[in-house]
PDB file of C-alpha atoms and ligand atoms in Angstrom:
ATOM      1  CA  UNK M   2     137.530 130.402 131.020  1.00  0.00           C
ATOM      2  CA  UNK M   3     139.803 128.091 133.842  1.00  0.00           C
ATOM      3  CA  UNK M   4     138.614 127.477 136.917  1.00  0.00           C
ATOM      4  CA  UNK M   5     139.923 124.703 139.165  1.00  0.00           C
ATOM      5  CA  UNK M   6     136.905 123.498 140.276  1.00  0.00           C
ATOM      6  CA  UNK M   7     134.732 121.430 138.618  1.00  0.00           C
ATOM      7  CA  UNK M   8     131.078 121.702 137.861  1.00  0.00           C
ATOM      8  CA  UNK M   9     128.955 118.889 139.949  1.00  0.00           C
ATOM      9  CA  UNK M  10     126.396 117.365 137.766  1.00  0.00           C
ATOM     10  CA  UNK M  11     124.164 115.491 140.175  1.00  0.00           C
ATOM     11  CA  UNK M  12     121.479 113.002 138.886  1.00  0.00           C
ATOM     12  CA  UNK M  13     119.045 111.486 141.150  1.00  0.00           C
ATOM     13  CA  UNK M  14     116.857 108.244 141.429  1.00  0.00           C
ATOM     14  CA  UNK M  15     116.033 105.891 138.506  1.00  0.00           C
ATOM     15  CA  UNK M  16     118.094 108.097 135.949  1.00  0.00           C
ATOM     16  CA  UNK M  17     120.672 105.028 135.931  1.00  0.00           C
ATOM     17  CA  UNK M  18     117.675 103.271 134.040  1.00  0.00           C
ATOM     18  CA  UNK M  19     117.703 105.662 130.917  1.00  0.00           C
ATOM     19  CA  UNK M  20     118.226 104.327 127.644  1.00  0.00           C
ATOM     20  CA  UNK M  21     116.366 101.267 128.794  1.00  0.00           C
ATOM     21  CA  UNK M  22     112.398 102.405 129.480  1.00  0.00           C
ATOM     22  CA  UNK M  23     110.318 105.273 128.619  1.00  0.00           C
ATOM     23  CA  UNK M  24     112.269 106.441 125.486  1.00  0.00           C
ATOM     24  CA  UNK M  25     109.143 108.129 124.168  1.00  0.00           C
ATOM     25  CA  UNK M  26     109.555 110.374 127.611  1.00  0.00           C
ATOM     26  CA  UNK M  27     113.398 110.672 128.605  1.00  0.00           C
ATOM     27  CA  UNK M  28     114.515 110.031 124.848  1.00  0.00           C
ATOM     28  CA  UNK M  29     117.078 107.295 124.097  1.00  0.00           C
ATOM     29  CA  UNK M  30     120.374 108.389 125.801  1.00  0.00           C
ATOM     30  CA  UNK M  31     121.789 106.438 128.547  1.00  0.00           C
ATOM     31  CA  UNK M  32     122.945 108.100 131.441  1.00  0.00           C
ATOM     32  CA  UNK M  33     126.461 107.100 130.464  1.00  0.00           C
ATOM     33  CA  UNK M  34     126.215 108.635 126.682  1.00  0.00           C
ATOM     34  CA  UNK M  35     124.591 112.043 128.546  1.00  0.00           C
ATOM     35  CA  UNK M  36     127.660 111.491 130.931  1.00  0.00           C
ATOM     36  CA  UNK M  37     129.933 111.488 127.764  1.00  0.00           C
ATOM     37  CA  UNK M  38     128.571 114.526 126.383  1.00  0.00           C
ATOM     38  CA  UNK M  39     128.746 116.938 129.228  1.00  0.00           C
ATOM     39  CA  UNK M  40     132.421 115.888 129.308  1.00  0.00           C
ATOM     40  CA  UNK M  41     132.877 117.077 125.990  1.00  0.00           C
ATOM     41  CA  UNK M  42     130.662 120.214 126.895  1.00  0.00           C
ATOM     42  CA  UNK M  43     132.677 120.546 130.006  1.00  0.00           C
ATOM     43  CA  UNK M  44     136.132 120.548 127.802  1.00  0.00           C
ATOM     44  CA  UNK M  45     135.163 123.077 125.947  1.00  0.00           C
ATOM     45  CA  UNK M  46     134.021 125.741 128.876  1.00  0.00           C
ATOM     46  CA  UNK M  47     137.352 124.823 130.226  1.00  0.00           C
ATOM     47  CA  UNK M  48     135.505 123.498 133.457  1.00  0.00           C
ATOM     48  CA  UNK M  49     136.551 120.077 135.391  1.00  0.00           C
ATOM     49  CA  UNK M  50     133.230 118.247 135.495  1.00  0.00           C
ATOM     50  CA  UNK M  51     131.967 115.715 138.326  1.00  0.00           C
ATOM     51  CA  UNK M  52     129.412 113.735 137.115  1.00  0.00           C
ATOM     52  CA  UNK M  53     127.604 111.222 139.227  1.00  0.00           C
ATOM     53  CA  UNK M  54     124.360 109.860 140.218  1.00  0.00           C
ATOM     54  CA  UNK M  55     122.717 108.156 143.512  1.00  0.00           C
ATOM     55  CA  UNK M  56     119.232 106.586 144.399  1.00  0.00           C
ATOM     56  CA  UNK M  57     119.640 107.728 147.510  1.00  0.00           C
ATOM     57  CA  UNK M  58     118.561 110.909 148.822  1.00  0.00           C
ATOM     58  CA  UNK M  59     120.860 111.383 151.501  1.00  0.00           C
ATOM     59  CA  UNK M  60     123.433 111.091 149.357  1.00  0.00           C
ATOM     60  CA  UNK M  61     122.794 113.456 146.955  1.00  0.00           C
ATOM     61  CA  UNK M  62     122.128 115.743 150.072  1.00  0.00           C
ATOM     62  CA  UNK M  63     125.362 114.744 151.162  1.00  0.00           C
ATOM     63  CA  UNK M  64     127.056 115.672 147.346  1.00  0.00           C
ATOM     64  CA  UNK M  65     125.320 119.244 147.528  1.00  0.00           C
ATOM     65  CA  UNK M  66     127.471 119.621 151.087  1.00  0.00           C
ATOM     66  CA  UNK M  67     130.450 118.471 148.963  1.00  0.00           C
ATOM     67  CA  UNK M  68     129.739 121.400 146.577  1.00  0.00           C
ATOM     68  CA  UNK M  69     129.975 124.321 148.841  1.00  0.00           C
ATOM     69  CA  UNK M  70     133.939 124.059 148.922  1.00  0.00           C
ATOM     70  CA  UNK M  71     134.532 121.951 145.841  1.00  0.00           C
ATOM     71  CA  UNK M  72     132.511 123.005 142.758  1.00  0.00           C
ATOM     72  CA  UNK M  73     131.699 126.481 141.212  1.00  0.00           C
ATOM     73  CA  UNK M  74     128.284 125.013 140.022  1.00  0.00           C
ATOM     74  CA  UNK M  75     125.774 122.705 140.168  1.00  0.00           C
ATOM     75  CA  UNK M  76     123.587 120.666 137.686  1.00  0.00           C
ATOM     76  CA  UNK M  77     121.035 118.843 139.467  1.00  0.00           C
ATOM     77  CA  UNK M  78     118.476 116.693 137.789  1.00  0.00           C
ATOM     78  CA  UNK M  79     116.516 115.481 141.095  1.00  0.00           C
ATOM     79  CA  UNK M  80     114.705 112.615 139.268  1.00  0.00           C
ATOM     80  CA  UNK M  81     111.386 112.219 141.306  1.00  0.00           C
ATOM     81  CA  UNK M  82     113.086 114.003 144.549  1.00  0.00           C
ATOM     82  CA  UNK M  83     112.687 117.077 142.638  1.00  0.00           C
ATOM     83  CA  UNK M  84     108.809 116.269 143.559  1.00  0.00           C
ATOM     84  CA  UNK M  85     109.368 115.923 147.123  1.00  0.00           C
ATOM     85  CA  UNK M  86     111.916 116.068 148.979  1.00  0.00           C
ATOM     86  CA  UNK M  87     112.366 119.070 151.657  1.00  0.00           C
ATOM     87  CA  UNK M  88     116.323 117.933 152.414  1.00  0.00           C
ATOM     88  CA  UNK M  89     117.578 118.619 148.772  1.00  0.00           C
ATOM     89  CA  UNK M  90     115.321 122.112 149.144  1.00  0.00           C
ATOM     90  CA  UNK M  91     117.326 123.033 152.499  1.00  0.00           C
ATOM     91  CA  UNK M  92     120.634 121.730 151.047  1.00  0.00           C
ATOM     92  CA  UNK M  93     120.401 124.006 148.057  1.00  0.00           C
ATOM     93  CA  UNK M  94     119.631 126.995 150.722  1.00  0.00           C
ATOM     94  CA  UNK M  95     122.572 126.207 152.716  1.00  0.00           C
ATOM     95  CA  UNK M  96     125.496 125.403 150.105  1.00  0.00           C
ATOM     96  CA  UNK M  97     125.925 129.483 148.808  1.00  0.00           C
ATOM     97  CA  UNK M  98     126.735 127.474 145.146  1.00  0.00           C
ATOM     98  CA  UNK M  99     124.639 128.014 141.857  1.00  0.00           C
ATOM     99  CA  UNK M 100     122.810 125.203 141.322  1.00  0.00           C
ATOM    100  CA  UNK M 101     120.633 124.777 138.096  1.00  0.00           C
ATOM    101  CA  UNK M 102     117.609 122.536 138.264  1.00  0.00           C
ATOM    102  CA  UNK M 103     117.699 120.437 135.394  1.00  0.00           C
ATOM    103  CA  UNK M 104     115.035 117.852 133.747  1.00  0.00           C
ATOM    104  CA  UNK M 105     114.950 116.024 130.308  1.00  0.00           C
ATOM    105  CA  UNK M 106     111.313 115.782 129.897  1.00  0.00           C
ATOM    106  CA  UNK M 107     109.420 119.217 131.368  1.00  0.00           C
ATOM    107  CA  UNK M 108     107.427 118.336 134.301  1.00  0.00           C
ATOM    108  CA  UNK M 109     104.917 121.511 133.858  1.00  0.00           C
ATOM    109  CA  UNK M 110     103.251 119.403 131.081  1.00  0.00           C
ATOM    110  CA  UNK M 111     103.352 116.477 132.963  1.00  0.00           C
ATOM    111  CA  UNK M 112     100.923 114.719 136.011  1.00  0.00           C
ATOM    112  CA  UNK M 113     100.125 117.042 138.499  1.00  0.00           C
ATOM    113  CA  UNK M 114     102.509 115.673 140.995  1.00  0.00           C
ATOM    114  CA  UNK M 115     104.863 117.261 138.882  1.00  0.00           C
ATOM    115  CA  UNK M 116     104.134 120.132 139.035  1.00  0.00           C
ATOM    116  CA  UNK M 117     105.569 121.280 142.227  1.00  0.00           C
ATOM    117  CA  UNK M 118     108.915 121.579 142.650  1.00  0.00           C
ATOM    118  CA  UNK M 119     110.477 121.904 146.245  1.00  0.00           C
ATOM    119  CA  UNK M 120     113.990 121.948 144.222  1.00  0.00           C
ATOM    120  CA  UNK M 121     113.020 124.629 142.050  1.00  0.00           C
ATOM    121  CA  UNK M 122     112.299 126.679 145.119  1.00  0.00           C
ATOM    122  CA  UNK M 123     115.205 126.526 145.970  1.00  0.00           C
ATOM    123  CA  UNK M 124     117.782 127.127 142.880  1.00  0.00           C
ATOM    124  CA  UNK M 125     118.930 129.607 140.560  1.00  0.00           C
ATOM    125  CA  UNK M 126     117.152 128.852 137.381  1.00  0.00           C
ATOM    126  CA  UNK M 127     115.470 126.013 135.789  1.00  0.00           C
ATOM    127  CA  UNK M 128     116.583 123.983 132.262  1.00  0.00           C
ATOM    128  CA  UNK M 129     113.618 121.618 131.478  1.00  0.00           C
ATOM    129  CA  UNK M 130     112.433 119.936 128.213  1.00  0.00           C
ATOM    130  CA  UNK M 131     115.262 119.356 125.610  1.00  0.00           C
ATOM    131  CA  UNK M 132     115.304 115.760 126.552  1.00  0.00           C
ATOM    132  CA  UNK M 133     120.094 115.350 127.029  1.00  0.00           C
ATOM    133  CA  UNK M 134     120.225 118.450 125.580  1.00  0.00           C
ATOM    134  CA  UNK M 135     118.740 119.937 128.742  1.00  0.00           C
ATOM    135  CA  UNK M 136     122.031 119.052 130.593  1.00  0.00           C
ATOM    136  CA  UNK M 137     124.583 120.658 127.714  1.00  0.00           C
ATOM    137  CA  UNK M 138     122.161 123.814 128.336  1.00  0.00           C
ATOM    138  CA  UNK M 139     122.553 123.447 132.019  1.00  0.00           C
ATOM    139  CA  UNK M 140     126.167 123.128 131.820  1.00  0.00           C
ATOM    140  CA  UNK M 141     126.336 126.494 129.895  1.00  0.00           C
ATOM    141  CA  UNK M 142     124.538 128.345 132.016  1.00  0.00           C
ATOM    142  CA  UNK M 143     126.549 126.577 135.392  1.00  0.00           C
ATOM    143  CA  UNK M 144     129.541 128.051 133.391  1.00  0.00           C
ATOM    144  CA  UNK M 145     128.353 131.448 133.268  1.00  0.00           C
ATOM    145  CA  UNK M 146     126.738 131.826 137.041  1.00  0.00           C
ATOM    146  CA  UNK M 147     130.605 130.813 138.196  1.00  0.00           C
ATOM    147  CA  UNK M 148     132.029 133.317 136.089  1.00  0.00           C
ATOM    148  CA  UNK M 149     129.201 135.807 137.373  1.00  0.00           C
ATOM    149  CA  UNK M 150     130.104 135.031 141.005  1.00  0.00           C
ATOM    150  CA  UNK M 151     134.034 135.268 140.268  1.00  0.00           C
ATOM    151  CA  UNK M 152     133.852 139.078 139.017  1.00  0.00           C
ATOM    152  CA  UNK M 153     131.048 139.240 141.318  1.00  0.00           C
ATOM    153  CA  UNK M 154     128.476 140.410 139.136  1.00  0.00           C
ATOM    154  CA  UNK M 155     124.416 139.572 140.019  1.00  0.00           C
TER     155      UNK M 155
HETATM  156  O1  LIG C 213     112.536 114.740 133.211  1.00  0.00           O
HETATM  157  C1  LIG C 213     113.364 114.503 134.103  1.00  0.00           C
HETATM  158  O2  LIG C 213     114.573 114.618 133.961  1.00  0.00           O
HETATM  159  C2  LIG C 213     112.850 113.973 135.454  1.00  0.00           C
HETATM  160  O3  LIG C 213     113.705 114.478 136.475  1.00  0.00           O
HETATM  161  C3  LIG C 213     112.947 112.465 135.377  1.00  0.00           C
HETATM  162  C4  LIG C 213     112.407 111.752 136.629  1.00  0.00           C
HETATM  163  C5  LIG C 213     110.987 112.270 136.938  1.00  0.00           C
HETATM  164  O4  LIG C 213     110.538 111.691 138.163  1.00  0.00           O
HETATM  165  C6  LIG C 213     110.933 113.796 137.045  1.00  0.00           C
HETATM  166  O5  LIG C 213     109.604 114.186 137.273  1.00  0.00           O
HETATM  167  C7  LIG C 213     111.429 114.432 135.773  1.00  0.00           C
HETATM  168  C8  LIG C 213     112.389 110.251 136.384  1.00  0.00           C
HETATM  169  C9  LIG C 213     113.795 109.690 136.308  1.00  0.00           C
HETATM  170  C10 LIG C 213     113.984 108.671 135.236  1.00  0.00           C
HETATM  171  O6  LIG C 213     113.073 107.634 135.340  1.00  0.00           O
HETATM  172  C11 LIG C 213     113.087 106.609 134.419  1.00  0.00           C
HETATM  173  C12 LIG C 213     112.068 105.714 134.566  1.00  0.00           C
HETATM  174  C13 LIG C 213     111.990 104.659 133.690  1.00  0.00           C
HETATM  175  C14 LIG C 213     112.935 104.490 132.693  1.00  0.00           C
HETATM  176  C15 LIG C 213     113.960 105.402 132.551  1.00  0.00           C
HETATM  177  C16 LIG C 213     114.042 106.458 133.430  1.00  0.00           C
END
């Protein structure tokens, strides 16, 4: 399957700092070797893939904007916004784009806090729990939600 525009993988706070801490949680990829791997995942849908992530949430508010013209999908792993924040939750509303919430760890077995997810509330579906793999499972199902909306099929 071609389409010209890419697939927006979106990563939020802290996730820079994988690899480094917390292996026994997030596993032992760095962002960059997870980065490496969608791009091969990515090659073989036949999707362009955007991959980026920000500490800011503002600017991953800004990114989902981005989407609504320029991607046919997005994977979003929130980080700890995922928890919180009421601007991603709107921005997902807004943007008319698939976008799959995505986690490494599963945050239903975690603290509490966790639990909630304003993201979640917000997006298509949820990948959570197969540590990088989570993101090659995302990236699959981002691929088939594009070609869903393409044919128009629900
Ligand atoms: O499991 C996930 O992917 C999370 O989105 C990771 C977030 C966490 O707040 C979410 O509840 C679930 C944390 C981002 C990574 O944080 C690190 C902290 C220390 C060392 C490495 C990463």
């Amino acid at each position: 399957m071609t389409d010209s525009k890419p697939i927006f993988v979106l990563n939020g706070p802290n996730l820079n700092l994988l690899g480094a801490r917390e292996p026994h949680i997030y596993g032992s990829a760095s962002l960059a070797d997870i980065e490496a791997a969608c791009a091969a995942k990515a090659a073989q849908l036949g999707r362009p893939l955007v991959f980026r992530q920000s500490n800011i949430e503002g600017e991953l508010v800004t990114w989902l904007q981005e989407a609504r013209d320029k991607a046919c999908a997005v994977v979003l792993n929130a980080g700890a916004y995922t928890h919180t924040s009421v601007a991603l939750h709107d921005a997902i509303k807004a943007i008319g784009v698939p976008v799959i919430e995505t986690h490494l760890s599963n945050p239903s077995a975690r603290e509490e806090f966790r639990h909630v997810s304003l993201v979640g509330q917000a997006a298509k579906g949820v990948i959570a729990g197969f540590g990088a793999r989570s993101y090659l499972l995302a990236l699959e199902a981002a691929d088939a939600l594009a070609s869903d909306q393409k044919s128009d099929k629900v």
